[in-house]
Short mmCIF file of C-alpha atoms in Angstrom, two decimals:
data_model
loop_
_atom_site.label_atom_id
_atom_site.label_comp_id
_atom_site.label_asym_id
_atom_site.label_seq_id
_atom_site.Cartn_x
_atom_site.Cartn_y
_atom_site.Cartn_z
CA MET P 1 -12.00 -27.94 -22.64
CA GLY P 2 -9.04 -30.14 -22.23
CA SER P 3 -8.30 -31.57 -18.83
CA VAL P 4 -5.67 -29.80 -16.60
CA THR P 5 -3.54 -31.51 -14.06
CA PRO P 6 -2.07 -29.79 -11.14
CA ALA P 7 1.34 -30.08 -12.49
CA LEU P 8 0.12 -28.37 -15.79
CA ASP P 9 -2.28 -25.94 -14.35
CA ARG P 10 -1.08 -23.14 -16.36
CA LEU P 11 -1.05 -25.10 -19.69
CA PHE P 12 -3.73 -26.87 -21.74
CA THR P 13 -3.91 -30.42 -22.24
CA SER P 14 -6.46 -32.68 -24.06
CA PRO P 15 -7.06 -36.41 -24.33
CA GLU P 16 -6.73 -36.27 -27.96
CA LEU P 17 -3.09 -35.24 -27.67
CA PRO P 18 -1.52 -37.42 -24.90
CA GLY P 19 2.17 -36.31 -23.98
CA TRP P 20 1.49 -32.64 -25.23
CA ALA P 21 0.59 -29.60 -23.54
CA LEU P 22 -0.06 -26.04 -25.33
CA ALA P 23 0.84 -22.78 -24.15
CA PRO P 24 -0.87 -19.46 -24.94
CA GLU P 25 2.34 -18.03 -26.06
CA GLY P 26 1.98 -20.32 -29.03
CA ALA P 27 4.04 -23.32 -28.13
CA ALA P 28 3.44 -26.98 -28.18
CA ILE P 29 5.41 -28.76 -25.59
CA TYR P 30 6.34 -32.36 -25.82
CA LEU P 31 6.33 -33.29 -22.02
CA ASP P 32 8.48 -36.31 -21.94
CA GLU P 33 11.46 -34.43 -23.57
CA ARG P 34 10.44 -30.97 -22.09
CA ALA P 35 10.64 -29.82 -25.69
CA ALA P 36 8.81 -26.79 -26.87
CA VAL P 37 7.77 -26.33 -30.42
CA ILE P 38 7.05 -22.82 -31.95
CA ALA P 39 6.88 -21.60 -35.59
CA ASP P 40 6.79 -18.43 -37.44
CA VAL P 41 8.97 -16.26 -35.23
CA HIS P 42 9.70 -13.92 -38.14
CA LEU P 43 12.68 -12.26 -36.37
CA GLY P 44 13.90 -9.20 -38.01
CA TYR P 45 10.50 -8.20 -39.42
CA GLU P 46 11.12 -4.60 -38.88
CA TRP P 47 14.31 -4.56 -40.66
CA ALA P 48 12.83 -6.32 -43.67
CA ARG P 49 10.32 -3.85 -43.76
CA ALA P 50 12.65 -0.92 -43.54
CA ALA P 51 14.29 -2.40 -46.62
CA GLY P 52 11.05 -1.67 -48.40
CA GLY P 53 10.82 1.89 -47.04
CA ASP P 54 8.63 1.54 -44.01
CA MET P 55 9.79 3.03 -40.63
CA ILE P 56 9.00 0.62 -37.75
CA PRO P 57 10.38 0.61 -34.42
CA ALA P 58 12.71 -2.30 -33.41
CA HIS P 59 10.65 -4.87 -31.68
CA SER P 60 10.77 -8.38 -32.88
CA LEU P 61 13.60 -9.41 -30.57
CA GLU P 62 12.21 -8.15 -27.69
CA GLU P 63 8.82 -9.45 -28.39
CA THR P 64 10.24 -12.85 -29.02
CA ILE P 65 12.11 -13.12 -25.53
CA ALA P 66 9.34 -11.62 -23.82
CA ARG P 67 7.10 -14.51 -25.02
CA LEU P 68 9.87 -16.93 -24.16
CA THR P 69 10.23 -15.55 -20.88
CA GLY P 70 6.54 -16.23 -20.24
CA LEU P 71 6.73 -19.75 -21.69
CA LEU P 72 9.65 -20.51 -19.38
CA ALA P 73 7.50 -19.49 -16.38
CA ARG P 74 4.98 -22.08 -17.33
CA PHE P 75 7.13 -24.88 -17.88
CA PRO P 76 10.93 -25.59 -17.53
CA LEU P 77 12.16 -26.34 -20.98
CA ARG P 78 15.18 -28.40 -22.11
CA THR P 79 14.80 -27.65 -25.80
CA LEU P 80 13.32 -25.15 -28.09
CA ILE P 81 12.39 -26.23 -31.68
CA VAL P 82 11.71 -23.74 -34.29
CA ALA P 83 9.32 -25.40 -37.01
CA GLY P 84 10.36 -22.84 -39.57
CA ASP P 85 10.44 -19.11 -40.43
CA LEU P 86 12.67 -18.24 -37.58
CA VAL P 87 13.41 -14.94 -39.55
CA GLU P 88 11.35 -12.63 -41.79
CA SER P 89 13.67 -12.45 -44.80
CA ALA P 90 16.04 -14.83 -46.22
CA ARG P 91 17.88 -11.65 -47.54
CA PRO P 92 21.28 -10.89 -45.62
CA CYS P 93 20.79 -8.25 -43.11
CA PRO P 94 23.38 -7.47 -40.55
CA ARG P 95 20.82 -6.51 -37.90
CA THR P 96 18.71 -9.54 -38.42
CA ALA P 97 21.79 -11.49 -37.88
CA ARG P 98 22.75 -9.71 -34.79
CA ASP P 99 19.37 -10.19 -33.31
CA PHE P 100 19.61 -13.89 -34.16
CA ARG P 101 22.87 -14.24 -32.36
CA HIS P 102 21.37 -12.56 -29.34
CA LEU P 103 18.52 -14.92 -29.31
CA VAL P 104 20.70 -18.01 -29.49
CA GLY P 105 22.95 -16.64 -26.84
CA TRP P 106 19.95 -15.76 -24.79
CA LEU P 107 18.79 -19.60 -24.96
CA ARG P 108 22.23 -20.84 -24.18
CA ASP P 109 22.34 -18.73 -21.17
CA ALA P 110 19.19 -20.17 -20.15
CA GLY P 111 20.26 -23.60 -20.57
CA ILE P 112 17.87 -24.42 -23.49
CA GLU P 113 19.10 -26.29 -26.64
CA PHE P 114 18.17 -24.66 -29.83
CA ARG P 115 16.88 -26.46 -33.01
CA TRP P 116 15.72 -25.05 -36.18
CA VAL P 117 13.73 -26.46 -39.09
CA ARG P 118 13.71 -24.92 -42.42
CA GLY P 119 10.77 -22.74 -43.30
CA ASN P 120 10.17 -20.77 -46.66
CA HIS P 121 11.51 -17.42 -45.30
CA ASP P 122 14.70 -18.77 -43.74
CA PRO P 123 17.93 -18.25 -45.49
CA VAL P 124 20.22 -20.90 -47.03
CA ARG P 125 22.64 -22.01 -44.36
CA ARG P 126 25.81 -24.12 -44.31
CA PRO P 127 25.31 -26.86 -43.27
CA ALA P 128 21.83 -27.01 -44.53
CA LEU P 129 18.77 -26.60 -42.04
CA PRO P 130 16.63 -29.93 -41.95
CA SER P 131 13.44 -30.09 -43.51
CA SER P 132 11.94 -31.84 -40.48
CA LEU P 133 12.88 -33.26 -37.10
CA GLY P 134 11.23 -35.92 -34.65
CA VAL P 135 9.87 -36.18 -31.06
CA GLY P 136 8.62 -39.34 -30.42
CA VAL P 137 6.33 -40.57 -33.15
CA TRP P 138 5.78 -37.00 -34.30
CA THR P 139 7.38 -35.20 -37.37
CA ILE P 140 8.07 -31.50 -36.87
CA THR P 141 8.03 -29.53 -40.29
CA HIS P 142 7.28 -26.07 -41.40
CA GLY P 143 4.17 -27.00 -43.54
CA ASP P 144 4.83 -25.07 -46.60
CA ARG P 145 5.21 -28.50 -48.71
CA PRO P 146 2.77 -31.52 -48.69
CA ILE P 147 2.92 -33.24 -45.47
CA LYS P 148 3.46 -37.09 -45.59
CA ALA P 149 4.07 -37.90 -41.88
CA ASP P 150 1.16 -39.74 -39.90
CA PHE P 151 1.79 -37.44 -36.95
CA ALA P 152 2.57 -33.82 -37.68
CA VAL P 153 3.41 -30.62 -35.91
CA PHE P 154 3.76 -27.71 -38.36
CA GLY P 155 3.26 -23.94 -38.60
CA HIS P 156 3.54 -21.73 -41.85
CA HIS P 157 -0.39 -21.05 -42.09
CA HIS P 158 -0.72 -18.77 -39.13
CA PRO P 159 -4.22 -19.95 -38.35
CA SER P 160 -6.55 -17.41 -36.37
CA LEU P 161 -10.14 -17.19 -35.09
CA LYS P 162 -11.71 -14.10 -36.33
CA ALA P 163 -15.01 -13.04 -35.11
CA GLY P 164 -17.04 -10.10 -33.65
CA GLY P 165 -14.42 -7.73 -35.01
CA LEU P 166 -11.67 -9.49 -32.94
CA SER P 167 -8.84 -11.78 -34.01
CA ALA P 168 -7.00 -14.56 -31.75
CA PRO P 169 -4.04 -16.87 -33.13
CA CYS P 170 -5.23 -20.55 -32.60
CA PHE P 171 -3.93 -24.00 -32.50
CA LEU P 172 -5.74 -26.56 -34.85
CA ILE P 173 -5.41 -29.96 -33.12
CA GLY P 174 -6.29 -33.56 -33.70
CA PRO P 175 -5.06 -37.02 -32.75
CA LYS P 176 -2.41 -36.63 -35.46
CA THR P 177 -2.16 -33.04 -36.18
CA ILE P 178 -0.90 -29.81 -34.29
CA ALA P 179 -1.06 -26.66 -36.44
CA LEU P 180 0.70 -24.00 -34.60
CA PRO P 181 -0.29 -20.05 -34.48
CA ALA P 182 2.50 -17.75 -35.45
CA PHE P 183 4.77 -16.96 -32.63
CA SER P 184 5.12 -13.49 -33.98
CA PRO P 185 2.23 -11.00 -33.47
CA ASN P 186 3.19 -9.52 -36.76
CA ALA P 187 2.26 -12.36 -38.94
CA ALA P 188 -1.19 -11.80 -40.35
CA GLY P 189 -3.52 -14.75 -39.38
CA LEU P 190 -5.25 -17.02 -41.49
CA ASP P 191 -9.11 -16.84 -40.86
CA ILE P 192 -9.95 -20.53 -40.24
CA LEU P 193 -13.62 -19.56 -40.74
CA SER P 194 -12.87 -18.18 -44.43
CA GLY P 195 -13.80 -21.78 -45.99
CA GLY P 196 -10.43 -21.86 -47.93
CA LEU P 197 -8.15 -23.83 -45.57
CA PRO P 198 -5.14 -25.36 -47.25
CA GLU P 199 -4.91 -29.15 -47.48
CA ALA P 200 -2.51 -29.52 -44.56
CA LEU P 201 -5.41 -28.33 -42.30
CA LYS P 202 -7.87 -30.84 -43.67
CA ARG P 203 -5.78 -33.84 -42.65
CA GLU P 204 -8.75 -34.60 -40.12
CA ARG P 205 -11.46 -33.02 -38.12
CA LEU P 206 -9.58 -30.48 -36.02
CA ARG P 207 -10.41 -28.50 -32.98
CA CYS P 208 -9.74 -24.93 -32.51
CA VAL P 209 -7.98 -23.79 -29.35
CA ALA P 210 -7.62 -20.11 -29.41
CA SER P 211 -5.27 -17.85 -27.33
CA SER P 212 -6.38 -14.73 -25.19
CA GLY P 213 -2.95 -13.99 -24.58
CA ASP P 214 -2.84 -15.24 -20.93
CA GLU P 215 -5.01 -18.66 -21.55
CA LEU P 216 -6.27 -20.88 -24.11
CA LEU P 217 -9.79 -21.42 -24.86
CA ASP P 218 -11.31 -24.69 -26.57
CA PHE P 219 -13.94 -23.65 -29.24
CA GLY P 220 -14.49 -27.29 -30.35
CA PRO P 221 -14.39 -28.56 -33.78
CA TRP P 222 -13.41 -25.79 -36.16
CA HIS P 223 -16.02 -26.86 -38.83
CA GLU P 224 -18.78 -26.31 -36.59
CA LEU P 225 -17.81 -22.83 -35.54
CA ALA P 226 -19.10 -20.84 -38.50
CA ALA P 227 -22.49 -21.88 -37.61
CA LYS P 228 -22.00 -21.41 -33.85
CA LEU P 229 -20.79 -17.68 -34.37
CA GLY P 230 -23.27 -16.96 -37.19
CA ARG P 231 -20.67 -16.83 -39.82
#
């Protein structure tokens, strides 16, 4: 388990990632800048599904704000960076646009700067969204394209630990890598024990840190988990 300091007793820290802390809501926090990085919010999920004929109650905005409220209760943030796929669909949608404005206004009222990296679900915007941002020596990108940075924080793959009929979103972390879980509970997870991990998750030997919802649990090196769990 990562070491926990008194000031960060509600967050997960690890000697592998100096300067970072992880939160069960699915955020990686760069402590020096009080900046949280999340990915795959998929705001407007229900409206995109409705366009295909599904009837789903409105929930993605409420869920997003509830998770951000929980995150703020853990750590006072100055900046929120979304590492791609803030919205579910790139198609124009007045309801998604309304939810987006509400979310940005909520962050503004909370005194939090909002920054956004382009993901494969995100619409074309003017001016164009950046493909990456930097904090310290780290590059924040979405992860849908090859990652050339030495130190990278990214989403896109929605890593999950699935065992015993249960599924938990998880971080995959190493000294040069932070792979974020999906911030949205609607995003289907990639089973990290499936054996078919994408290249971005093979950058180095990564540890699995899974969220129970209220806390993070360190399951150790992901490549040893299958044997430990009898998979």
